Amino acid sequence: MAEFIGIPTISITSEGGDNFIVHVNYVIRYTPEEMNLEFADSMALFEEDDGLSLGDDFLVNHEIRTFFPLVPEQTHTFEFPMTGDDLGTEPDGEEIYAVVHHRRNIPTAVSATSRSAAFPLAV
């Protein structure tokens, strides 16, 4: 079965003003038998609350994508725009993290998931 290599990483680039581009990357390794199979992935972004509330703040879902692997070890990237208002859920800074879901693109497949480390952010 395809397996995550390491954990997903987050980076954010400023587009000027209150506009940002969020990048979430992950690496997955496919077996030779999986190279001709269709897969799907998606990602959700959260703000970590360290137990201060009823749970972490949900920020955004990235749509499900389908694809066939191109190489046995492949890097996948999610890129999407966000504003400081989208990212700023607390007055003293943020710790955001991503949860990536990866699975075979069939109805009965269960997703493998991997969570990134928290990314400190002041917006």
JSON list of N, CA and C in Angstrom, two decimals, residues 36-108:
[
{"chain": "A", "resi": 36, "resn": "ASN", "atom": "N", "xyz": [-0.29, 1.82, -11.84]},
{"chain": "A", "resi": 36, "resn": "ASN", "atom": "CA", "xyz": [-1.35, 1.96, -12.84]},
{"chain": "A", "resi": 36, "resn": "ASN", "atom": "C", "xyz": [-2.73, 2.12, -12.21]},
{"chain": "A", "resi": 37, "resn": "LEU", "atom": "N", "xyz": [-2.77, 2.41, -10.91]},
{"chain": "A", "resi": 37, "resn": "LEU", "atom": "CA", "xyz": [-4.04, 2.57, -10.21]},
{"chain": "A", "resi": 37, "resn": "LEU", "atom": "C", "xyz": [-4.34, 4.05, -9.96]},
{"chain": "A", "resi": 38, "resn": "GLU", "atom": "N", "xyz": [-5.62, 4.37, -9.85]},
{"chain": "A", "resi": 38, "resn": "GLU", "atom": "CA", "xyz": [-6.03, 5.75, -9.59]},
{"chain": "A", "resi": 38, "resn": "GLU", "atom": "C", "xyz": [-6.11, 5.98, -8.08]},
{"chain": "A", "resi": 39, "resn": "PHE", "atom": "N", "xyz": [-5.61, 7.14, -7.64]},
{"chain": "A", "resi": 39, "resn": "PHE", "atom": "CA", "xyz": [-5.63, 7.53, -6.24]},
{"chain": "A", "resi": 39, "resn": "PHE", "atom": "C", "xyz": [-6.36, 8.86, -6.09]},
{"chain": "A", "resi": 40, "resn": "ALA", "atom": "N", "xyz": [-6.69, 9.19, -4.85]},
{"chain": "A", "resi": 40, "resn": "ALA", "atom": "CA", "xyz": [-7.34, 10.46, -4.53]},
{"chain": "A", "resi": 40, "resn": "ALA", "atom": "C", "xyz": [-6.69, 11.02, -3.27]},
{"chain": "A", "resi": 41, "resn": "ASP", "atom": "N", "xyz": [-6.61, 12.35, -3.18]},
{"chain": "A", "resi": 41, "resn": "ASP", "atom": "CA", "xyz": [-6.13, 12.97, -1.95]},
{"chain": "A", "resi": 41, "resn": "ASP", "atom": "C", "xyz": [-6.94, 14.23, -1.67]},
{"chain": "A", "resi": 42, "resn": "SER", "atom": "N", "xyz": [-6.87, 14.66, -0.43]},
{"chain": "A", "resi": 42, "resn": "SER", "atom": "CA", "xyz": [-7.49, 15.90, 0.00]},
{"chain": "A", "resi": 42, "resn": "SER", "atom": "C", "xyz": [-6.73, 16.38, 1.23]},
{"chain": "A", "resi": 43, "resn": "MET", "atom": "N", "xyz": [-7.05, 17.58, 1.68]},
{"chain": "A", "resi": 43, "resn": "MET", "atom": "CA", "xyz": [-6.32, 18.17, 2.80]},
{"chain": "A", "resi": 43, "resn": "MET", "atom": "C", "xyz": [-7.24, 19.12, 3.55]},
{"chain": "A", "resi": 44, "resn": "ALA", "atom": "N", "xyz": [-7.10, 19.14, 4.87]},
{"chain": "A", "resi": 44, "resn": "ALA", "atom": "CA", "xyz": [-7.82, 20.10, 5.70]},
{"chain": "A", "resi": 44, "resn": "ALA", "atom": "C", "xyz": [-6.80, 20.86, 6.53]},
{"chain": "A", "resi": 45, "resn": "LEU", "atom": "N", "xyz": [-7.04, 22.15, 6.72]},
{"chain": "A", "resi": 45, "resn": "LEU", "atom": "CA", "xyz": [-6.14, 23.01, 7.49]},
{"chain": "A", "resi": 45, "resn": "LEU", "atom": "C", "xyz": [-6.86, 23.43, 8.77]},
{"chain": "A", "resi": 46, "resn": "PHE", "atom": "N", "xyz": [-6.13, 23.35, 9.90]},
{"chain": "A", "resi": 46, "resn": "PHE", "atom": "CA", "xyz": [-6.68, 23.67, 11.21]},
{"chain": "A", "resi": 46, "resn": "PHE", "atom": "C", "xyz": [-5.76, 24.64, 11.95]},
{"chain": "A", "resi": 47, "resn": "GLU", "atom": "N", "xyz": [-6.31, 25.32, 12.96]},
{"chain": "A", "resi": 47, "resn": "GLU", "atom": "CA", "xyz": [-5.53, 26.13, 13.88]},
{"chain": "A", "resi": 47, "resn": "GLU", "atom": "C", "xyz": [-5.59, 25.44, 15.22]},
{"chain": "A", "resi": 48, "resn": "GLU", "atom": "N", "xyz": [-4.43, 25.14, 15.79]},
{"chain": "A", "resi": 48, "resn": "GLU", "atom": "CA", "xyz": [-4.33, 24.39, 17.04]},
{"chain": "A", "resi": 48, "resn": "GLU", "atom": "C", "xyz": [-4.65, 25.28, 18.23]},
{"chain": "A", "resi": 49, "resn": "ASP", "atom": "N", "xyz": [-5.50, 24.80, 19.12]},
{"chain": "A", "resi": 49, "resn": "ASP", "atom": "CA", "xyz": [-5.92, 25.59, 20.28]},
{"chain": "A", "resi": 49, "resn": "ASP", "atom": "C", "xyz": [-5.31, 25.11, 21.59]},
{"chain": "A", "resi": 50, "resn": "ASP", "atom": "N", "xyz": [-4.51, 24.07, 21.61]},
{"chain": "A", "resi": 50, "resn": "ASP", "atom": "CA", "xyz": [-3.86, 23.58, 22.83]},
{"chain": "A", "resi": 50, "resn": "ASP", "atom": "C", "xyz": [-4.82, 23.38, 23.99]},
{"chain": "A", "resi": 51, "resn": "GLY", "atom": "N", "xyz": [-5.99, 22.88, 23.70]},
{"chain": "A", "resi": 51, "resn": "GLY", "atom": "CA", "xyz": [-6.94, 22.58, 24.77]},
{"chain": "A", "resi": 51, "resn": "GLY", "atom": "C", "xyz": [-7.62, 23.79, 25.39]},
{"chain": "A", "resi": 52, "resn": "LEU", "atom": "N", "xyz": [-7.46, 24.97, 24.80]},
{"chain": "A", "resi": 52, "resn": "LEU", "atom": "CA", "xyz": [-8.04, 26.17, 25.38]},
{"chain": "A", "resi": 52, "resn": "LEU", "atom": "C", "xyz": [-9.52, 26.32, 25.08]},
{"chain": "A", "resi": 53, "resn": "SER", "atom": "N", "xyz": [-10.03, 25.55, 24.15]},
{"chain": "A", "resi": 53, "resn": "SER", "atom": "CA", "xyz": [-11.44, 25.65, 23.81]},
{"chain": "A", "resi": 53, "resn": "SER", "atom": "C", "xyz": [-11.98, 24.24, 23.60]},
{"chain": "A", "resi": 54, "resn": "LEU", "atom": "N", "xyz": [-13.09, 24.14, 22.93]},
{"chain": "A", "resi": 54, "resn": "LEU", "atom": "CA", "xyz": [-13.70, 22.83, 22.69]},
{"chain": "A", "resi": 54, "resn": "LEU", "atom": "C", "xyz": [-13.01, 22.06, 21.57]},
{"chain": "A", "resi": 55, "resn": "GLY", "atom": "N", "xyz": [-12.03, 22.63, 20.93]},
{"chain": "A", "resi": 55, "resn": "GLY", "atom": "CA", "xyz": [-11.32, 21.93, 19.86]},
{"chain": "A", "resi": 55, "resn": "GLY", "atom": "C", "xyz": [-10.58, 22.90, 18.97]},
{"chain": "A", "resi": 56, "resn": "ASP", "atom": "N", "xyz": [-9.79, 22.35, 18.09]},
{"chain": "A", "resi": 56, "resn": "ASP", "atom": "CA", "xyz": [-9.04, 23.16, 17.16]},
{"chain": "A", "resi": 56, "resn": "ASP", "atom": "C", "xyz": [-9.99, 23.83, 16.17]},
{"chain": "A", "resi": 57, "resn": "ASP", "atom": "N", "xyz": [-9.56, 24.98, 15.65]},
{"chain": "A", "resi": 57, "resn": "ASP", "atom": "CA", "xyz": [-10.38, 25.73, 14.70]},
{"chain": "A", "resi": 57, "resn": "ASP", "atom": "C", "xyz": [-10.15, 25.20, 13.29]},
{"chain": "A", "resi": 58, "resn": "PHE", "atom": "N", "xyz": [-11.23, 24.82, 12.62]},
{"chain": "A", "resi": 58, "resn": "PHE", "atom": "CA", "xyz": [-11.17, 24.41, 11.22]},
{"chain": "A", "resi": 58, "resn": "PHE", "atom": "C", "xyz": [-11.00, 25.66, 10.37]},
{"chain": "A", "resi": 59, "resn": "LEU", "atom": "N", "xyz": [-10.06, 25.63, 9.43]},
{"chain": "A", "resi": 59, "resn": "LEU", "atom": "CA", "xyz": [-9.83, 26.79, 8.56]},
{"chain": "A", "resi": 59, "resn": "LEU", "atom": "C", "xyz": [-10.34, 26.56, 7.14]},
{"chain": "A", "resi": 60, "resn": "VAL", "atom": "N", "xyz": [-9.95, 25.43, 6.52]},
{"chain": "A", "resi": 60, "resn": "VAL", "atom": "CA", "xyz": [-10.33, 25.21, 5.12]},
{"chain": "A", "resi": 60, "resn": "VAL", "atom": "C", "xyz": [-10.12, 23.75, 4.73]},
{"chain": "A", "resi": 61, "resn": "ASN", "atom": "N", "xyz": [-10.93, 23.27, 3.80]},
{"chain": "A", "resi": 61, "resn": "ASN", "atom": "CA", "xyz": [-10.72, 21.99, 3.13]},
{"chain": "A", "resi": 61, "resn": "ASN", "atom": "C", "xyz": [-10.22, 22.27, 1.73]},
{"chain": "A", "resi": 62, "resn": "HIS", "atom": "N", "xyz": [-9.34, 21.44, 1.25]},
{"chain": "A", "resi": 62, "resn": "HIS", "atom": "CA", "xyz": [-8.96, 21.50, -0.16]},
{"chain": "A", "resi": 62, "resn": "HIS", "atom": "C", "xyz": [-9.73, 20.40, -0.87]},
{"chain": "A", "resi": 63, "resn": "GLU", "atom": "N", "xyz": [-10.24, 20.68, -2.04]},
{"chain": "A", "resi": 63, "resn": "GLU", "atom": "CA", "xyz": [-11.06, 19.72, -2.76]},
{"chain": "A", "resi": 63, "resn": "GLU", "atom": "C", "xyz": [-10.32, 18.40, -3.02]},
{"chain": "A", "resi": 64, "resn": "ILE", "atom": "N", "xyz": [-11.08, 17.34, -3.18]},
{"chain": "A", "resi": 64, "resn": "ILE", "atom": "CA", "xyz": [-10.51, 16.04, -3.50]},
{"chain": "A", "resi": 64, "resn": "ILE", "atom": "C", "xyz": [-9.97, 16.07, -4.92]},
{"chain": "A", "resi": 65, "resn": "ARG", "atom": "N", "xyz": [-8.76, 15.54, -5.08]},
{"chain": "A", "resi": 65, "resn": "ARG", "atom": "CA", "xyz": [-8.14, 15.45, -6.40]},
{"chain": "A", "resi": 65, "resn": "ARG", "atom": "C", "xyz": [-7.92, 13.98, -6.71]},
{"chain": "A", "resi": 66, "resn": "THR", "atom": "N", "xyz": [-8.04, 13.61, -7.97]},
{"chain": "A", "resi": 66, "resn": "THR", "atom": "CA", "xyz": [-7.74, 12.24, -8.39]},
{"chain": "A", "resi": 66, "resn": "THR", "atom": "C", "xyz": [-6.57, 12.27, -9.36]},
{"chain": "A", "resi": 67, "resn": "PHE", "atom": "N", "xyz": [-5.79, 11.19, -9.37]},
{"chain": "A", "resi": 67, "resn": "PHE", "atom": "CA", "xyz": [-4.59, 11.14, -10.20]},
{"chain": "A", "resi": 67, "resn": "PHE", "atom": "C", "xyz": [-4.06, 9.72, -10.27]},
{"chain": "A", "resi": 68, "resn": "PHE", "atom": "N", "xyz": [-3.20, 9.49, -11.25]},
{"chain": "A", "resi": 68, "resn": "PHE", "atom": "CA", "xyz": [-2.43, 8.27, -11.35]},
{"chain": "A", "resi": 68, "resn": "PHE", "atom": "C", "xyz": [-0.99, 8.61, -11.00]},
{"chain": "A", "resi": 69, "resn": "PRO", "atom": "N", "xyz": [-0.31, 7.79, -10.20]},
{"chain": "A", "resi": 69, "resn": "PRO", "atom": "CA", "xyz": [1.09, 8.09, -9.86]},
{"chain": "A", "resi": 69, "resn": "PRO", "atom": "C", "xyz": [1.96, 8.17, -11.12]},
{"chain": "A", "resi": 70, "resn": "LEU", "atom": "N", "xyz": [2.91, 9.11, -11.11]},
{"chain": "A", "resi": 70, "resn": "LEU", "atom": "CA", "xyz": [3.83, 9.27, -12.23]},
{"chain": "A", "resi": 70, "resn": "LEU", "atom": "C", "xyz": [5.17, 8.60, -11.97]},
{"chain": "A", "resi": 71, "resn": "VAL", "atom": "N", "xyz": [5.57, 8.59, -10.71]},
{"chain": "A", "resi": 71, "resn": "VAL", "atom": "CA", "xyz": [6.84, 7.98, -10.29]},
{"chain": "A", "resi": 71, "resn": "VAL", "atom": "C", "xyz": [6.60, 7.27, -8.96]},
{"chain": "A", "resi": 72, "resn": "PRO", "atom": "N", "xyz": [7.45, 6.30, -8.60]},
{"chain": "A", "resi": 72, "resn": "PRO", "atom": "CA", "xyz": [7.22, 5.55, -7.36]},
{"chain": "A", "resi": 72, "resn": "PRO", "atom": "C", "xyz": [7.24, 6.40, -6.10]},
{"chain": "A", "resi": 73, "resn": "GLU", "atom": "N", "xyz": [8.05, 7.43, -6.03]},
{"chain": "A", "resi": 73, "resn": "GLU", "atom": "CA", "xyz": [8.07, 8.32, -4.87]},
{"chain": "A", "resi": 73, "resn": "GLU", "atom": "C", "xyz": [7.74, 9.72, -5.38]},
{"chain": "A", "resi": 74, "resn": "GLN", "atom": "N", "xyz": [6.60, 10.21, -4.99]},
{"chain": "A", "resi": 74, "resn": "GLN", "atom": "CA", "xyz": [6.06, 11.43, -5.60]},
{"chain": "A", "resi": 74, "resn": "GLN", "atom": "C", "xyz": [5.72, 12.47, -4.54]},
{"chain": "A", "resi": 75, "resn": "THR", "atom": "N", "xyz": [6.05, 13.73, -4.84]},
{"chain": "A", "resi": 75, "resn": "THR", "atom": "CA", "xyz": [5.66, 14.85, -3.98]},
{"chain": "A", "resi": 75, "resn": "THR", "atom": "C", "xyz": [4.37, 15.45, -4.52]},
{"chain": "A", "resi": 76, "resn": "HIS", "atom": "N", "xyz": [3.41, 15.63, -3.63]},
{"chain": "A", "resi": 76, "resn": "HIS", "atom": "CA", "xyz": [2.14, 16.26, -3.97]},
{"chain": "A", "resi": 76, "resn": "HIS", "atom": "C", "xyz": [2.06, 17.59, -3.23]},
{"chain": "A", "resi": 77, "resn": "THR", "atom": "N", "xyz": [1.50, 18.60, -3.90]},
{"chain": "A", "resi": 77, "resn": "THR", "atom": "CA", "xyz": [1.41, 19.94, -3.32]},
{"chain": "A", "resi": 77, "resn": "THR", "atom": "C", "xyz": [-0.02, 20.46, -3.43]},
{"chain": "A", "resi": 78, "resn": "PHE", "atom": "N", "xyz": [-0.50, 21.01, -2.34]},
{"chain": "A", "resi": 78, "resn": "PHE", "atom": "CA", "xyz": [-1.75, 21.77, -2.33]},
{"chain": "A", "resi": 78, "resn": "PHE", "atom": "C", "xyz": [-1.34, 23.24, -2.21]},
{"chain": "A", "resi": 79, "resn": "GLU", "atom": "N", "xyz": [-1.86, 24.09, -3.06]},
{"chain": "A", "resi": 79, "resn": "GLU", "atom": "CA", "xyz": [-1.61, 25.54, -2.97]},
{"chain": "A", "resi": 79, "resn": "GLU", "atom": "C", "xyz": [-2.94, 26.26, -3.08]},
{"chain": "A", "resi": 80, "resn": "PHE", "atom": "N", "xyz": [-3.14, 27.22, -2.18]},
{"chain": "A", "resi": 80, "resn": "PHE", "atom": "CA", "xyz": [-4.41, 27.93, -2.20]},
{"chain": "A", "resi": 80, "resn": "PHE", "atom": "C", "xyz": [-4.23, 29.27, -1.50]},
{"chain": "A", "resi": 81, "resn": "PRO", "atom": "N", "xyz": [-5.00, 30.29, -1.94]},
{"chain": "A", "resi": 81, "resn": "PRO", "atom": "CA", "xyz": [-4.92, 31.62, -1.32]},
{"chain": "A", "resi": 81, "resn": "PRO", "atom": "C", "xyz": [-5.72, 31.68, -0.03]},
{"chain": "A", "resi": 82, "resn": "MET", "atom": "N", "xyz": [-5.24, 32.48, 0.89]},
{"chain": "A", "resi": 82, "resn": "MET", "atom": "CA", "xyz": [-5.97, 32.80, 2.12]},
{"chain": "A", "resi": 82, "resn": "MET", "atom": "C", "xyz": [-5.63, 34.22, 2.51]},
{"chain": "A", "resi": 83, "resn": "THR", "atom": "N", "xyz": [-6.50, 34.83, 3.28]},
{"chain": "A", "resi": 83, "resn": "THR", "atom": "CA", "xyz": [-6.24, 36.17, 3.78]},
{"chain": "A", "resi": 83, "resn": "THR", "atom": "C", "xyz": [-5.84, 36.07, 5.25]},
{"chain": "A", "resi": 84, "resn": "GLY", "atom": "N", "xyz": [-5.31, 37.15, 5.77]},
{"chain": "A", "resi": 84, "resn": "GLY", "atom": "CA", "xyz": [-4.97, 37.21, 7.19]},
{"chain": "A", "resi": 84, "resn": "GLY", "atom": "C", "xyz": [-6.19, 36.98, 8.06]},
{"chain": "A", "resi": 85, "resn": "ASP", "atom": "N", "xyz": [-7.36, 37.46, 7.61]},
{"chain": "A", "resi": 85, "resn": "ASP", "atom": "CA", "xyz": [-8.60, 37.22, 8.37]},
{"chain": "A", "resi": 85, "resn": "ASP", "atom": "C", "xyz": [-8.94, 35.74, 8.41]},
{"chain": "A", "resi": 86, "resn": "ASP", "atom": "N", "xyz": [-8.69, 35.02, 7.30]},
{"chain": "A", "resi": 86, "resn": "ASP", "atom": "CA", "xyz": [-8.94, 33.58, 7.26]},
{"chain": "A", "resi": 86, "resn": "ASP", "atom": "C", "xyz": [-8.02, 32.85, 8.24]},
{"chain": "A", "resi": 87, "resn": "LEU", "atom": "N", "xyz": [-6.77, 33.28, 8.30]},
{"chain": "A", "resi": 87, "resn": "LEU", "atom": "CA", "xyz": [-5.76, 32.60, 9.10]},
{"chain": "A", "resi": 87, "resn": "LEU", "atom": "C", "xyz": [-5.77, 33.05, 10.55]},
{"chain": "A", "resi": 88, "resn": "GLY", "atom": "N", "xyz": [-6.24, 34.25, 10.85]},
{"chain": "A", "resi": 88, "resn": "GLY", "atom": "CA", "xyz": [-6.17, 34.81, 12.19]},
{"chain": "A", "resi": 88, "resn": "GLY", "atom": "C", "xyz": [-7.38, 34.50, 13.03]},
{"chain": "A", "resi": 89, "resn": "THR", "atom": "N", "xyz": [-7.32, 33.42, 13.81]},
{"chain": "A", "resi": 89, "resn": "THR", "atom": "CA", "xyz": [-8.45, 33.07, 14.67]},
{"chain": "A", "resi": 89, "resn": "THR", "atom": "C", "xyz": [-8.19, 33.42, 16.13]},
{"chain": "A", "resi": 90, "resn": "GLU", "atom": "N", "xyz": [-6.96, 33.86, 16.45]},
{"chain": "A", "resi": 90, "resn": "GLU", "atom": "CA", "xyz": [-6.62, 34.23, 17.82]},
{"chain": "A", "resi": 90, "resn": "GLU", "atom": "C", "xyz": [-5.85, 35.56, 17.79]},
{"chain": "A", "resi": 91, "resn": "PRO", "atom": "N", "xyz": [-5.94, 36.36, 18.85]},
{"chain": "A", "resi": 91, "resn": "PRO", "atom": "CA", "xyz": [-5.26, 37.66, 18.86]},
{"chain": "A", "resi": 91, "resn": "PRO", "atom": "C", "xyz": [-3.75, 37.57, 19.01]},
{"chain": "A", "resi": 92, "resn": "ASP", "atom": "N", "xyz": [-3.22, 36.45, 19.53]},
{"chain": "A", "resi": 92, "resn": "ASP", "atom": "CA", "xyz": [-1.78, 36.40, 19.83]},
{"chain": "A", "resi": 92, "resn": "ASP", "atom": "C", "xyz": [-0.99, 35.47, 18.92]},
{"chain": "A", "resi": 93, "resn": "GLY", "atom": "N", "xyz": [-1.46, 35.17, 17.74]},
{"chain": "A", "resi": 93, "resn": "GLY", "atom": "CA", "xyz": [-0.72, 34.32, 16.82]},
{"chain": "A", "resi": 93, "resn": "GLY", "atom": "C", "xyz": [-1.39, 32.97, 16.65]},
{"chain": "A", "resi": 94, "resn": "GLU", "atom": "N", "xyz": [-0.93, 32.26, 15.67]},
{"chain": "A", "resi": 94, "resn": "GLU", "atom": "CA", "xyz": [-1.55, 31.01, 15.26]},
{"chain": "A", "resi": 94, "resn": "GLU", "atom": "C", "xyz": [-0.53, 29.88, 15.23]},
{"chain": "A", "resi": 95, "resn": "GLU", "atom": "N", "xyz": [-1.02, 28.68, 15.35]},
{"chain": "A", "resi": 95, "resn": "GLU", "atom": "CA", "xyz": [-0.25, 27.48, 15.11]},
{"chain": "A", "resi": 95, "resn": "GLU", "atom": "C", "xyz": [-1.13, 26.64, 14.20]},
{"chain": "A", "resi": 96, "resn": "ILE", "atom": "N", "xyz": [-0.84, 26.65, 12.89]},
{"chain": "A", "resi": 96, "resn": "ILE", "atom": "CA", "xyz": [-1.69, 25.93, 11.96]},
{"chain": "A", "resi": 96, "resn": "ILE", "atom": "C", "xyz": [-1.06, 24.58, 11.63]},
{"chain": "A", "resi": 97, "resn": "TYR", "atom": "N", "xyz": [-1.92, 23.64, 11.27]},
{"chain": "A", "resi": 97, "resn": "TYR", "atom": "CA", "xyz": [-1.44, 22.33, 10.83]},
{"chain": "A", "resi": 97, "resn": "TYR", "atom": "C", "xyz": [-2.38, 21.79, 9.76]},
{"chain": "A", "resi": 98, "resn": "ALA", "atom": "N", "xyz": [-1.85, 20.87, 8.97]},
{"chain": "A", "resi": 98, "resn": "ALA", "atom": "CA", "xyz": [-2.61, 20.25, 7.89]},
{"chain": "A", "resi": 98, "resn": "ALA", "atom": "C", "xyz": [-2.80, 18.77, 8.19]},
{"chain": "A", "resi": 99, "resn": "VAL", "atom": "N", "xyz": [-3.94, 18.25, 7.78]},
{"chain": "A", "resi": 99, "resn": "VAL", "atom": "CA", "xyz": [-4.19, 16.82, 7.81]},
{"chain": "A", "resi": 99, "resn": "VAL", "atom": "C", "xyz": [-4.44, 16.40, 6.37]},
{"chain": "A", "resi": 100, "resn": "VAL", "atom": "N", "xyz": [-3.57, 15.52, 5.85]},
{"chain": "A", "resi": 100, "resn": "VAL", "atom": "CA", "xyz": [-3.66, 15.05, 4.47]},
{"chain": "A", "resi": 100, "resn": "VAL", "atom": "C", "xyz": [-4.30, 13.66, 4.47]},
{"chain": "A", "resi": 101, "resn": "HIS", "atom": "N", "xyz": [-5.24, 13.47, 3.56]},
{"chain": "A", "resi": 101, "resn": "HIS", "atom": "CA", "xyz": [-5.89, 12.17, 3.35]},
{"chain": "A", "resi": 101, "resn": "HIS", "atom": "C", "xyz": [-5.48, 11.65, 1.98]},
{"chain": "A", "resi": 102, "resn": "HIS", "atom": "N", "xyz": [-5.08, 10.39, 1.91]},
{"chain": "A", "resi": 102, "resn": "HIS", "atom": "CA", "xyz": [-4.63, 9.78, 0.65]},
{"chain": "A", "resi": 102, "resn": "HIS", "atom": "C", "xyz": [-5.21, 8.37, 0.58]},
{"chain": "A", "resi": 103, "resn": "ARG", "atom": "N", "xyz": [-5.79, 8.01, -0.57]},
{"chain": "A", "resi": 103, "resn": "ARG", "atom": "CA", "xyz": [-6.40, 6.68, -0.69]},
{"chain": "A", "resi": 103, "resn": "ARG", "atom": "C", "xyz": [-6.51, 6.27, -2.15]},
{"chain": "A", "resi": 104, "resn": "ARG", "atom": "N", "xyz": [-6.74, 5.00, -2.35]},
{"chain": "A", "resi": 104, "resn": "ARG", "atom": "CA", "xyz": [-7.13, 4.51, -3.68]},
{"chain": "A", "resi": 104, "resn": "ARG", "atom": "C", "xyz": [-8.47, 5.15, -4.02]},
{"chain": "A", "resi": 105, "resn": "ASN", "atom": "N", "xyz": [-8.70, 5.43, -5.26]},
{"chain": "A", "resi": 105, "resn": "ASN", "atom": "CA", "xyz": [-9.94, 6.08, -5.67]},
{"chain": "A", "resi": 105, "resn": "ASN", "atom": "C", "xyz": [-11.01, 5.04, -5.99]},
{"chain": "A", "resi": 106, "resn": "ILE", "atom": "N", "xyz": [-11.42, 4.32, -4.95]},
{"chain": "A", "resi": 106, "resn": "ILE", "atom": "CA", "xyz": [-12.52, 3.36, -5.06]},
{"chain": "A", "resi": 106, "resn": "ILE", "atom": "C", "xyz": [-13.42, 3.57, -3.83]},
{"chain": "A", "resi": 107, "resn": "PRO", "atom": "N", "xyz": [-14.71, 3.27, -3.96]},
{"chain": "A", "resi": 107, "resn": "PRO", "atom": "CA", "xyz": [-15.65, 3.57, -2.87]},
{"chain": "A", "resi": 107, "resn": "PRO", "atom": "C", "xyz": [-15.33, 2.92, -1.53]},
{"chain": "A", "resi": 108, "resn": "THR", "atom": "N", "xyz": [-14.71, 1.76, -1.53]},
{"chain": "A", "resi": 108, "resn": "THR", "atom": "CA", "xyz": [-14.47, 1.05, -0.28]},
{"chain": "A", "resi": 108, "resn": "THR", "atom": "C", "xyz": [-13.11, 1.36, 0.35]}
]
